Structures are given as structure tokens and as C-alpha cells.
mmCIF file of C-alpha atoms in Angstrom:
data_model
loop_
_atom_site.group_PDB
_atom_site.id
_atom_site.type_symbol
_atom_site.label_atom_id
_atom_site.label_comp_id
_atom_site.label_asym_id
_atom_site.label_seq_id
_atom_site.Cartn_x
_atom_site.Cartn_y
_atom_site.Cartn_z
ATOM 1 C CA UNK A 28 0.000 0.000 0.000
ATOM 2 C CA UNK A 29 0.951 3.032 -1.192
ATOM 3 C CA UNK A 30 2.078 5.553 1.969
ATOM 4 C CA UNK A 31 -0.572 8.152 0.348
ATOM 5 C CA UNK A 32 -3.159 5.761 0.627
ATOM 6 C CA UNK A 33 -2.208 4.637 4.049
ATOM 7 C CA UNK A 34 -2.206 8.308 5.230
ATOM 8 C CA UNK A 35 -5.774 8.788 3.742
ATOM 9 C CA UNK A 36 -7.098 5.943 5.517
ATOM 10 C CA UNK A 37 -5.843 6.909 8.909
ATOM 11 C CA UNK A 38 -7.117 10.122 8.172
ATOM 12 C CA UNK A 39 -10.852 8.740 7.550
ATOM 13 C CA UNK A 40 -10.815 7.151 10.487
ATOM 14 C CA UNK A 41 -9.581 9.685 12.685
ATOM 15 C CA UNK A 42 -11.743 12.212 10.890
ATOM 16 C CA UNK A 43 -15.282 9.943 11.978
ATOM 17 C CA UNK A 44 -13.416 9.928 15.375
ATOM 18 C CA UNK A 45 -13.828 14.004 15.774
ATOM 19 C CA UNK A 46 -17.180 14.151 14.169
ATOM 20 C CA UNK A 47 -20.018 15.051 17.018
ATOM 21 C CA UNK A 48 -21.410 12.091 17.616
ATOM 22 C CA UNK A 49 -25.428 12.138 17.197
ATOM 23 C CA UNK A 50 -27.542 9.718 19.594
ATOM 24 C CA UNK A 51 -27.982 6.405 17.912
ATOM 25 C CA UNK A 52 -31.434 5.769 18.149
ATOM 26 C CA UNK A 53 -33.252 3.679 15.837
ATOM 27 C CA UNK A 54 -35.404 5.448 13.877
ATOM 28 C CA UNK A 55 -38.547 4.443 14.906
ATOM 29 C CA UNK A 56 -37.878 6.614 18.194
ATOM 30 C CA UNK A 57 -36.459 9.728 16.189
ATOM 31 C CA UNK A 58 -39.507 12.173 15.572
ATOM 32 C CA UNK A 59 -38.631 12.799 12.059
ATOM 33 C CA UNK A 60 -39.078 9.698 11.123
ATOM 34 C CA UNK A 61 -42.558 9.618 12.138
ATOM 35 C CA UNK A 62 -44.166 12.331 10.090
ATOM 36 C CA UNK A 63 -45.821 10.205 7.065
ATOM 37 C CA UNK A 64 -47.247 7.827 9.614
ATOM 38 C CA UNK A 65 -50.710 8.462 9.226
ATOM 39 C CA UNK A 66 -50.415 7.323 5.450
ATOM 40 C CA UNK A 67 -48.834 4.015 6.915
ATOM 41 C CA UNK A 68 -51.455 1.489 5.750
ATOM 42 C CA UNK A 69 -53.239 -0.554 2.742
ATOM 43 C CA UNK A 70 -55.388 1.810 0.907
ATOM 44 C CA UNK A 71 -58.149 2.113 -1.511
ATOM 45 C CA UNK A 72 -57.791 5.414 -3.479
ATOM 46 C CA UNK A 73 -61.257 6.734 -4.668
ATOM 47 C CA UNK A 74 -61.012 10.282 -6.984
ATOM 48 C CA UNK A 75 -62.618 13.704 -5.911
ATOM 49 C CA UNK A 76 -65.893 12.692 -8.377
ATOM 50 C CA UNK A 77 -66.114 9.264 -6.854
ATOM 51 C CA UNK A 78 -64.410 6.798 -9.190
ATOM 52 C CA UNK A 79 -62.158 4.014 -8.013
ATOM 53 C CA UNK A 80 -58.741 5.535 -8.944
ATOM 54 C CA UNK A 81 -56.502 2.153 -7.474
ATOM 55 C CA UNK A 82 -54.739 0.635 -4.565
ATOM 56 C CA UNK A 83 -52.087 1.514 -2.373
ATOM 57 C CA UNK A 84 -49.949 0.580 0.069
ATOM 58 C CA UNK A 85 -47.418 2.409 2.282
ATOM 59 C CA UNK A 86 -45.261 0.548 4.313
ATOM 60 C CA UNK A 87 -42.577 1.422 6.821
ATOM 61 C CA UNK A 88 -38.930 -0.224 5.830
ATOM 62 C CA UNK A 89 -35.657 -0.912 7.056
ATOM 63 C CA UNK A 90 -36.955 -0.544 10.525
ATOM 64 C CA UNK A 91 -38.877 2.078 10.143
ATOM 65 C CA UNK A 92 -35.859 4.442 8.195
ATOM 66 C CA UNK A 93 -37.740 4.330 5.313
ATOM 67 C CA UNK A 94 -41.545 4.217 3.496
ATOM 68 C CA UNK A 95 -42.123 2.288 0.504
ATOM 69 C CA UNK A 96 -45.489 3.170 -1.609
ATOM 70 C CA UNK A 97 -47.029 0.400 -4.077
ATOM 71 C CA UNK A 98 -49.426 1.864 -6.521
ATOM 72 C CA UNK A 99 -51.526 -0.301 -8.903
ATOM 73 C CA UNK A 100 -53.973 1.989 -11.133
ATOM 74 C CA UNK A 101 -57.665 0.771 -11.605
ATOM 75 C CA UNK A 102 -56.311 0.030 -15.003
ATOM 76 C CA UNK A 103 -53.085 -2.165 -14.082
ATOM 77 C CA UNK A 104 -50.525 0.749 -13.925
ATOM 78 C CA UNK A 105 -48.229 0.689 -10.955
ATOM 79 C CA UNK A 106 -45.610 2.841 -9.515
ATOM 80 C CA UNK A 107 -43.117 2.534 -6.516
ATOM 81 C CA UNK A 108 -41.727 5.139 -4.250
ATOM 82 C CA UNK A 109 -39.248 5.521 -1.784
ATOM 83 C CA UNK A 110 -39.952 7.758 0.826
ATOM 84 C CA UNK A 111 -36.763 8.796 3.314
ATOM 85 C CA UNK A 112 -35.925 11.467 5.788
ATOM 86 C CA UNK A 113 -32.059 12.606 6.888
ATOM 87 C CA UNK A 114 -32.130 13.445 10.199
ATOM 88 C CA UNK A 115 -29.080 15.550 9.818
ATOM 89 C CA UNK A 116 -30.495 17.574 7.197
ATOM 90 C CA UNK A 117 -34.134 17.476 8.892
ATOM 91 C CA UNK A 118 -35.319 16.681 5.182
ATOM 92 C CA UNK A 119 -37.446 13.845 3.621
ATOM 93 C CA UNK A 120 -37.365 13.455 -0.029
ATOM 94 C CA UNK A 121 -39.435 11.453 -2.516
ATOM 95 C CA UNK A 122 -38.307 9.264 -5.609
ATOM 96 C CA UNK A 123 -41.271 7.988 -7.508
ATOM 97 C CA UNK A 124 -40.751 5.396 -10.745
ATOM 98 C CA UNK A 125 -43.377 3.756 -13.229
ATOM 99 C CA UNK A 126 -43.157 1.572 -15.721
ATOM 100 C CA UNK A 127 -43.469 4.619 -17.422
ATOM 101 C CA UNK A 128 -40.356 6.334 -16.175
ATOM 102 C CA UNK A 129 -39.413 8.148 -19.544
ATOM 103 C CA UNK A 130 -42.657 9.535 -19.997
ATOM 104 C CA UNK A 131 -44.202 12.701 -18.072
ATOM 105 C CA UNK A 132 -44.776 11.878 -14.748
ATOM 106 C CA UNK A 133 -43.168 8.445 -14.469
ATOM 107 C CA UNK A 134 -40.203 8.867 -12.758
ATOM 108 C CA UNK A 135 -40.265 12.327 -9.823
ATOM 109 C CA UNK A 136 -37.989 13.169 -7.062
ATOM 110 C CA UNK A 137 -39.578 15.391 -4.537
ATOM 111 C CA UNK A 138 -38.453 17.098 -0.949
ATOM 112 C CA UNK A 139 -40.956 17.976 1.968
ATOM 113 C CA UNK A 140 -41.050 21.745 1.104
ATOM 114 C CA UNK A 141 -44.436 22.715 3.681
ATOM 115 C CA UNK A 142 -45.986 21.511 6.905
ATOM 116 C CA UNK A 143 -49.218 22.926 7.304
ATOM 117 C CA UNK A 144 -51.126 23.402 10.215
ATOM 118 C CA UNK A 145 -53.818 21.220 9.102
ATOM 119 C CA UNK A 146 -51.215 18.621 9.233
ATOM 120 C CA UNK A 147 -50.771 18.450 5.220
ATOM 121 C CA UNK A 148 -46.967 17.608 3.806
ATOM 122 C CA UNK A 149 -46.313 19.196 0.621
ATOM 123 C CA UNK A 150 -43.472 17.842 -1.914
ATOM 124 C CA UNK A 151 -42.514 19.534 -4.608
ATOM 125 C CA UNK A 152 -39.767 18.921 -6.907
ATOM 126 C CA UNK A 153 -38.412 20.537 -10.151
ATOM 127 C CA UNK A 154 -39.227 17.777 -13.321
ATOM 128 C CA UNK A 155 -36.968 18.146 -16.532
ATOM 129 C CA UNK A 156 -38.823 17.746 -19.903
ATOM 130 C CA UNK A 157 -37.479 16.167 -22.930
ATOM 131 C CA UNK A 158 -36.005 18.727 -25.568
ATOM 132 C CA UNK A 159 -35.271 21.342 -22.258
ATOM 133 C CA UNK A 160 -36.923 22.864 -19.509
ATOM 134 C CA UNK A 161 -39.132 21.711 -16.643
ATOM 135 C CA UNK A 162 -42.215 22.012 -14.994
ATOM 136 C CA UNK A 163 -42.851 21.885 -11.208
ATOM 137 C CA UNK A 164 -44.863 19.185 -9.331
ATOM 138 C CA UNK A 165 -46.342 19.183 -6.134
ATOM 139 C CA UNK A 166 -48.142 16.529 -3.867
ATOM 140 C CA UNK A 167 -50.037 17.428 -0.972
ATOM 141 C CA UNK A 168 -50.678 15.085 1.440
ATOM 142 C CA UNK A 169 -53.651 15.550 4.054
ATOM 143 C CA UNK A 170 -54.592 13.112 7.663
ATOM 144 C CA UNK A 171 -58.343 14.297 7.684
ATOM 145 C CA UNK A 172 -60.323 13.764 10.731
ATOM 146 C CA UNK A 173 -62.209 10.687 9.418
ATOM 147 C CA UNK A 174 -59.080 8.658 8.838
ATOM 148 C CA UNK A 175 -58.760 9.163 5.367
ATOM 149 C CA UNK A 176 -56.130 10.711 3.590
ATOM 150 C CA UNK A 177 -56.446 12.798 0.290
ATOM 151 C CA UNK A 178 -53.766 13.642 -1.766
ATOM 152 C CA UNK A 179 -53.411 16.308 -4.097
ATOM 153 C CA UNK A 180 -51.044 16.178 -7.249
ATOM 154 C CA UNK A 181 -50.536 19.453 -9.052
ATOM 155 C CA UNK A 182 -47.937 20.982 -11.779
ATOM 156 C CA UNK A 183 -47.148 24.336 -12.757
ATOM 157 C CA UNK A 184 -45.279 25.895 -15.776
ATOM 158 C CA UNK A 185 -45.102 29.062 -15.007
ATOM 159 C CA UNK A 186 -42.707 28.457 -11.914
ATOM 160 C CA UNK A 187 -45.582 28.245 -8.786
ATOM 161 C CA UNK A 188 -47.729 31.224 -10.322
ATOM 162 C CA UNK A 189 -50.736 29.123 -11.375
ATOM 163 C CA UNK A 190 -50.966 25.459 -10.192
ATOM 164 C CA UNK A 191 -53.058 22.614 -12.649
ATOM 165 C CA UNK A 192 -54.582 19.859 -11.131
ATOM 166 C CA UNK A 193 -53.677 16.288 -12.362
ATOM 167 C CA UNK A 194 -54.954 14.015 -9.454
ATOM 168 C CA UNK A 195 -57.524 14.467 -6.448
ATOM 169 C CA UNK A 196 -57.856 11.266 -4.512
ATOM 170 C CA UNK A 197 -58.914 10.314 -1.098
ATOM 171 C CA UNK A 198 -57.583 7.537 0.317
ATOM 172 C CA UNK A 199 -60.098 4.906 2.399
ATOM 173 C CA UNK A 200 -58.204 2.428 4.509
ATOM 174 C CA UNK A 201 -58.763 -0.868 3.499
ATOM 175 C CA UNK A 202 -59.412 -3.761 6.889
#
């Protein structure tokens, strides 16, 4: 081993040695972690007019460090996403794939930009478009009072001026 590489390697570990060492808790017990638990569940998703939209599930992973979500459309469409939060950067963050991933709206990656005070989580990430720009995307995610959940997917081109709606589902847990 080269003596530059030896010196780098004792200098990783002594460098984790001095970092401030955060409480190792699992995550279930860290707080952050804990903020898309009301969407925790097996779900049937029902549009704003009343039509059967598909199934969901939301699962907590890796002992509870992660979410995954398992979408299958009324029509056989499905999607995956992996919901995380980084306790050091106080952030969770969204990555959503289809089986449509190189059209619109099959593949997203989202952060937690809003807590509301109705208890709604809104992620919003920037989406690039084929041939050059990008639009914006938002879901809103809402607990309401009757143990639903409704969730509200909107886009804007115009940077966040004027938002479009492109789904408006409540979710009914399933026994």
C-alpha cells in the first residue's frame, strides 16, 4: 500500500473519530421519522368525483428508516416510491418510478417543502422535460379527521404562479 493511501485511511478514520457524535437511536424513536405515519397502511384510493382511482400501500422499511409506496392503477398501472428522511439535514425526499419512467410523470424526485397546520406535507420537486426545460410538481398530502387521507397532485409551468390539477384522490383504509 501506497504511503498516500495509508495516510488517507488513517485520516478517515480519525476524521469519523472528531465528528459530534449524534444519539444512535433507531429510527422508529427519532420524531422525524414519524411524520408520514398516518399514510402508513393498505389503501383504496377513490377520486374527488367518486371513481375508483386504485390501490395503495405504504409501508414502513428498514426498521422504520424508510416508506415504501405500491401503486396499482384501476387500469393495471403501478408505480413505486421511496420515501426517506435525513435526520441531519431534517429533510425527507421522494423518488417515484413507473413503468413509465421516460414519460411525463413516471419517474419524480420530490423534498418535503411545507408543513401545514392542518397537518398536510407538501413535496414539490423541479421535473426536466425532454427537448429542455421543466415544470414543477407538487403533492399534498392531508390526515383528515375521518381517517382518510387525500392527496393532491398538481404541476405548474409558469414556476408556482398558477398550479393545474392532475390528481384528487382520497384515500379509504382498506381492513
Amino acid at each position: 500500500m501506497q504511503t498516500s493511501s495509508v495516510i488517507l485511511l488513517l485520516w478517515g478514520i480519525l476524521g469519523l473519530a472528531v465528528l459530534p457524535a449524534r444519539a444512535q437511536r433507531p429510527c422508529a424513536e427519532e420524531p422525524g421519522f414519524q411524520k408520514l405515519d398516518f399514510w402508513v397502511g393498505t389503501w383504496e384510493v377513490v377520486t374527488a368525483q367518486g371513481q375508483r382511482a386504485g390501490d395503495n400501500r405504504i409501508e414502513k422499511i428498514l426498521d422504520g428508516c424508510a416508506l415504501v409506496e405500491h401503486w396499482t392503477g384501476a387500469g393495471g398501472s403501478q408505480g413505486w416510491s421511496l420515501f426517506y428522511y435525513n435526520a441531519v439535514t431534517d429533510r425527507w425526499k421522494q423518488v417515484w418510478v413507473t413503468q413509465r419512467a421516460t414519460t411525463r410523470g413516471g419517474l419524480k424526485e420530490k423534498v418535503l417543502v411545507e408543513e401545514r397546520a392542518d397537518g398536510s406535507l407538501c413535496f414539490q420537486g423541479e421535473i426536466p422535460v425532454e427537448g429542455g426545460g421543466s415544470y414543477l410538481d407538487r403533492t399534498t398530502l392531508t390526515p383528515l379527521a375521518d381517517g382518510r387521507v387525500r392527496q393532491l397532485i398538481e404541476w405548474s409551468a409558469d414556476g408556482g404562479t398558477t398550479w393545474n390539477t392532475s390528481f384528487d384522490a382520497f384515500y379509504v383504509r382498506k381492513e
